[in-house]
Short mmCIF file of C-alpha atoms in Angstrom, two decimals:
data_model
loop_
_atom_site.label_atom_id
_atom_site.label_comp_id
_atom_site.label_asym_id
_atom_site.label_seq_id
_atom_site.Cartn_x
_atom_site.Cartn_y
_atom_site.Cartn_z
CA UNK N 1 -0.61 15.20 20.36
CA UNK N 2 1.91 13.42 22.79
CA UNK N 3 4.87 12.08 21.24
CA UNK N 4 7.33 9.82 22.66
CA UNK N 5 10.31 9.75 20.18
CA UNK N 6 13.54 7.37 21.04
CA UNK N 7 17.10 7.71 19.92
CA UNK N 8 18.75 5.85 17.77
CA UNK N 9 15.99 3.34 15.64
CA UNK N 10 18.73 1.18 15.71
CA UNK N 11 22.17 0.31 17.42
CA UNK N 12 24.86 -2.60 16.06
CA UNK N 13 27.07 -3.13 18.80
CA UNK N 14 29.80 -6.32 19.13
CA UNK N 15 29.16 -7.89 22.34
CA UNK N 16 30.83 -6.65 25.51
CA UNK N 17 30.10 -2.97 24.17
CA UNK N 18 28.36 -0.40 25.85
CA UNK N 19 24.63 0.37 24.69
CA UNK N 20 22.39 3.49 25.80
CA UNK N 21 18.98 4.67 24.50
CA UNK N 22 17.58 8.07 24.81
CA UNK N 23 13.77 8.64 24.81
CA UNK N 24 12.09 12.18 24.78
CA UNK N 25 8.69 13.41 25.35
CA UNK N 26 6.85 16.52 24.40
CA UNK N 27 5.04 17.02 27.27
CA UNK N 28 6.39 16.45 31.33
CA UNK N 29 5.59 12.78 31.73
CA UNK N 30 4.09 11.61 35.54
CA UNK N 31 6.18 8.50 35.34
CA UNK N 32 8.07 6.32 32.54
CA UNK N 33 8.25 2.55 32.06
CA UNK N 34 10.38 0.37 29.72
CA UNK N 35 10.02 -2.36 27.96
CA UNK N 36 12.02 -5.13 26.55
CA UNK N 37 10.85 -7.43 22.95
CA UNK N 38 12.75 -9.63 21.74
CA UNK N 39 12.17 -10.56 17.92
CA UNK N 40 8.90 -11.99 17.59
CA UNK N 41 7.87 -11.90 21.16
CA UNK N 42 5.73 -9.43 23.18
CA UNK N 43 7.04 -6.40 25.08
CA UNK N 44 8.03 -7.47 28.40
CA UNK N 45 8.23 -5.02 31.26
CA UNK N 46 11.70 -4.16 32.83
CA UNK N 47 10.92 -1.28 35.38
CA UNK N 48 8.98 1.86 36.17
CA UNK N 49 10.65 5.74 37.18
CA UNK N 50 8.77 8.31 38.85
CA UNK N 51 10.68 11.08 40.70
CA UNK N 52 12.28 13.78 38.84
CA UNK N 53 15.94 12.36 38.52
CA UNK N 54 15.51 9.03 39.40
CA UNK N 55 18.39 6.51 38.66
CA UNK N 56 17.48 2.67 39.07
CA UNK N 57 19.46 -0.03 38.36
CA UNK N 58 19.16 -3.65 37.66
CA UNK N 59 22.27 -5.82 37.23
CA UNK N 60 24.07 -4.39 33.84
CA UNK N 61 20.77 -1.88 33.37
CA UNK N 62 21.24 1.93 33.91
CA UNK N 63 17.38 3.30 33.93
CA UNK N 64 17.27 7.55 34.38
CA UNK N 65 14.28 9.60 34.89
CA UNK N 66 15.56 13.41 33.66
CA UNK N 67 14.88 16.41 36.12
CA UNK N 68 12.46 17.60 34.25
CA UNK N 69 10.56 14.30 33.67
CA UNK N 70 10.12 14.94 29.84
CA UNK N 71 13.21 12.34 29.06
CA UNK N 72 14.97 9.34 29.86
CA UNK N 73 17.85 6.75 29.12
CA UNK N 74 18.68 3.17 29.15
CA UNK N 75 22.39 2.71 29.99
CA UNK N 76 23.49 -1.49 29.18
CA UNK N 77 27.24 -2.24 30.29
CA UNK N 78 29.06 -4.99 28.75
CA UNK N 79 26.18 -6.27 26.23
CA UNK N 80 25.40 -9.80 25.75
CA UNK N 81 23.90 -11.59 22.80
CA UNK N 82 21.09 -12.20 25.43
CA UNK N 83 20.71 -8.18 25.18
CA UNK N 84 19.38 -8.72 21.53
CA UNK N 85 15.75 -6.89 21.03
CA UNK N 86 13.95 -4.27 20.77
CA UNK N 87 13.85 -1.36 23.97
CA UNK N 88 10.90 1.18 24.27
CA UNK N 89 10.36 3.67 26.79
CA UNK N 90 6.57 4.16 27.52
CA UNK N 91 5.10 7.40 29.06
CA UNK N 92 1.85 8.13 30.72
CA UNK N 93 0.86 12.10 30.95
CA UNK N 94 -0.88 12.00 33.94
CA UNK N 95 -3.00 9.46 33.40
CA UNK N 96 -2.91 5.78 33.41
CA UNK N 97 -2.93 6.01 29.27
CA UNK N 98 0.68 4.62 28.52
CA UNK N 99 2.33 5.77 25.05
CA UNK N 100 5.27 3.96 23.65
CA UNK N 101 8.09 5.63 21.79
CA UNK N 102 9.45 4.61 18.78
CA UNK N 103 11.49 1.86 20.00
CA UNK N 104 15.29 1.50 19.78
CA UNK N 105 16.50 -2.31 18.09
CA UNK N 106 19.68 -3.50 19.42
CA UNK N 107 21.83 -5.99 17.95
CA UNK N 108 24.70 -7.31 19.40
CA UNK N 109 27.13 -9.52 17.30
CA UNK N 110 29.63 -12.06 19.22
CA UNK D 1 0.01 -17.47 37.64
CA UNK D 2 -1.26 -17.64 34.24
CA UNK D 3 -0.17 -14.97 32.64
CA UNK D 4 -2.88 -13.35 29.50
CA UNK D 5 -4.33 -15.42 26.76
CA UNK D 6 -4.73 -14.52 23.34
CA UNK D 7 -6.25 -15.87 20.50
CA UNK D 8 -5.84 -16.75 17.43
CA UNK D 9 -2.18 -16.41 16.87
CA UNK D 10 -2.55 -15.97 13.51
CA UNK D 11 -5.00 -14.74 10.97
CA UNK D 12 -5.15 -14.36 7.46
CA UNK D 13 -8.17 -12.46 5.78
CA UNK D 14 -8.71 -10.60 2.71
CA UNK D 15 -9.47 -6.98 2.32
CA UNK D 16 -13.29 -6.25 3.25
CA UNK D 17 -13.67 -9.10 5.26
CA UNK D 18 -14.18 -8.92 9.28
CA UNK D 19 -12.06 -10.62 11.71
CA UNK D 20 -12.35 -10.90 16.17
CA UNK D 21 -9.90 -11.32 18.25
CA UNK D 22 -10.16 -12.71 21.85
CA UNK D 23 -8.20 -11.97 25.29
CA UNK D 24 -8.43 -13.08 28.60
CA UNK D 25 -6.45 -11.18 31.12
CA UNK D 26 -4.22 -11.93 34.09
CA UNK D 27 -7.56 -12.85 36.84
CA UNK D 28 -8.10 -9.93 39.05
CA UNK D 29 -6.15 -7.21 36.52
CA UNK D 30 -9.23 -4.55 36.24
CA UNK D 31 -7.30 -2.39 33.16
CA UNK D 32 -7.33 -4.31 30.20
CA UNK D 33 -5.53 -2.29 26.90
CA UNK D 34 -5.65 -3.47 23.34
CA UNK D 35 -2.44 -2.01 21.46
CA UNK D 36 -1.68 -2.19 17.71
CA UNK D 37 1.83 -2.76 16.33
CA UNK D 38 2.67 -2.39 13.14
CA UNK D 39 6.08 -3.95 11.97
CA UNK D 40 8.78 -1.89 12.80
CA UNK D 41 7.34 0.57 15.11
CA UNK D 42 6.26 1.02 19.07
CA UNK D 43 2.63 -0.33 20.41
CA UNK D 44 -0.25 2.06 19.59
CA UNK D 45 -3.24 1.96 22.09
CA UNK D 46 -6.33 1.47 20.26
CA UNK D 47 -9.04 0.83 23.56
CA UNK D 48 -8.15 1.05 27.36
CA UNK D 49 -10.82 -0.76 30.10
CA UNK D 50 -11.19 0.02 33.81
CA UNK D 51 -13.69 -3.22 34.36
CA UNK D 52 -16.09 -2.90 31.92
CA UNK D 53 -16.04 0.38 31.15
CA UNK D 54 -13.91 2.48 28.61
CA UNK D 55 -11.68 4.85 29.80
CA UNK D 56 -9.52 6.01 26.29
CA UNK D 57 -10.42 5.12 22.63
CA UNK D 58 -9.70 7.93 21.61
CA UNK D 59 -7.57 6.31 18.88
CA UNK D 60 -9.77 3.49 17.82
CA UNK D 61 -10.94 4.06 13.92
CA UNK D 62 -14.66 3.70 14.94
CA UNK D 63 -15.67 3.42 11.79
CA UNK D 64 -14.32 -0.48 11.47
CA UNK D 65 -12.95 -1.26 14.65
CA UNK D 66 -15.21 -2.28 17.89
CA UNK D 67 -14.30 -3.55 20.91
CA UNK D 68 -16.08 -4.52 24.12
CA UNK D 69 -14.99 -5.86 27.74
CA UNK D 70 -18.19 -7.75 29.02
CA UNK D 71 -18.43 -8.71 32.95
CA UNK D 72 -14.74 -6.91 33.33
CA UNK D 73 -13.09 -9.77 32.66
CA UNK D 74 -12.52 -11.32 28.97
CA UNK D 75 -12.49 -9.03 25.69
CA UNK D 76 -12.69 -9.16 22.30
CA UNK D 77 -11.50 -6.34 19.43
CA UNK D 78 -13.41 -6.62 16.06
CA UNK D 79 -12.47 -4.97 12.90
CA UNK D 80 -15.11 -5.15 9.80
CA UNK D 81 -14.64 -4.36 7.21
CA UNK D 82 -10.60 -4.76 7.30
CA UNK D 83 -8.48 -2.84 4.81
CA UNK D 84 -4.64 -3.85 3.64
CA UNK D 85 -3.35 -1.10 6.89
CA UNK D 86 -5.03 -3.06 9.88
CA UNK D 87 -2.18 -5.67 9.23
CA UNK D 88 -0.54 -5.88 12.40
CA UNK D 89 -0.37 -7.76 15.62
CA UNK D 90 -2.61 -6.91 17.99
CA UNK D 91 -1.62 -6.80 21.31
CA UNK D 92 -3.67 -7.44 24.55
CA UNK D 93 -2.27 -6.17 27.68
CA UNK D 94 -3.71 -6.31 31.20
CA UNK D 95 -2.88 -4.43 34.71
CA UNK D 96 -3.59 -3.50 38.24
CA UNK D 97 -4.53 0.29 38.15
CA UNK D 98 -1.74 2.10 37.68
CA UNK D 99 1.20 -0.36 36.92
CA UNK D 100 3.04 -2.74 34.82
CA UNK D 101 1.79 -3.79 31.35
CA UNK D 102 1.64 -7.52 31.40
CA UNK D 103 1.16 -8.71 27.48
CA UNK D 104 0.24 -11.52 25.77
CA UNK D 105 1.28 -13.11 22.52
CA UNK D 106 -0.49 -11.57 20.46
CA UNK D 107 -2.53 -12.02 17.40
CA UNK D 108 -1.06 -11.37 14.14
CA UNK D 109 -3.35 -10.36 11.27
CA UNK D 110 -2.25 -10.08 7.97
CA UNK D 111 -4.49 -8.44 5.30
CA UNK D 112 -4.29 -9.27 1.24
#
């Protein structure tokens, strides 16, 4: 079935570090969203990719779409204790059926 | 805006018993998903809704869980009987078709 899997499960940084996610699919995705969840909240949405090597970028966020659409990272410069929570990636496979990945939980001690 | 209501929070059952929740989505979202999320690991989609109508529950365990999306608009997700694994929160998520999830709370059920 499709798998989204996400690289590393978790990530200890002290603040001011650099942080980066990988998330890989099994199948060519037709676009890729992530998500933000901070402990015991709900995911909250941080941006969609959709072309084949797509780089977005919001503030201290690094979002890339791979060439061959089947992976993606999530690039944070200088962390902040704000950073703290839980990142997935979430794929759809050419449909509107979204399937998160595994989910990557950063912590970032001051 | 309001954003999507869920309820209850919380729920405590015991194994065997039967337990609904409730969501209302974001007014004028058509795509309404219910996701599972078991501690520690991503959302699983359960039941996706265009309107009324089902479009994937293909990973919905038929045998206990039911969910329906009258009029388009509100939904609830019933599990009977529950066993020890269905504890979880259960996420409701609404969108316009194709977009951004947009989640609410949640309802966390724990089973004994």
């Amino acid at each position: 079935g499709q798998q989204v899997m996400q690289i590393p499960q978790y990530q200890h940084v002290q603040e001011g570090e650099d942080f980066t996610t990988y998330c890989n699919s099994s199948t060519t995705l037709s676009n890729i969203q992530w998500y933000k969840q901070r402990p015991g909240g709900h995911p909250v949405f941080l941006i969609q990719l959709v072309k084949s090597g797509e780089v977005k970028k919001q503030k201290r966020l690094t979002f890339q779409f791979g060439e061959a659409k089947k992976n993606s990272s999530l690039h944070i410069t200088a962390t902040q204790t704000t950073d703290v929570g839980t990142y997935f990636c979430a794929g759809s496979h050419n449909t509107d059926k979204l399937i998160f990945g595994t989910g990557t939980r950063l912590q970032v001690f001051p | 805006e309001a954003g999507v209501a869920q309820s209850p929070r919380y729920k405590i059952i015991e194994k065997r018993q039967s337990v609904a929740f409730w969501c209302n989505p974001i007014s004028g979202h058509a795509t309404l998903y219910w996701y599972q999320q078991i501690l520690g690991q991503g959302p699983k989609l359960l039941i996706q809704f265009q309107n009324n109508g089902v479009v994937d529950d293909s990973q919905l365990p038929k045998d206990r869980f039911s969910a329906e999306r009258l009029k388009g608009v509100d939904s609830t997700l019933k599990i009977q009987p529950a066993k020890l694994e269905d504890s979880a929160v259960y996420l409701c998520a609404s969108s316009w078709f194709p977009g951004e999830l947009f989640f609410g709370e949640g309802s966390r059920l724990t089973v004994l």
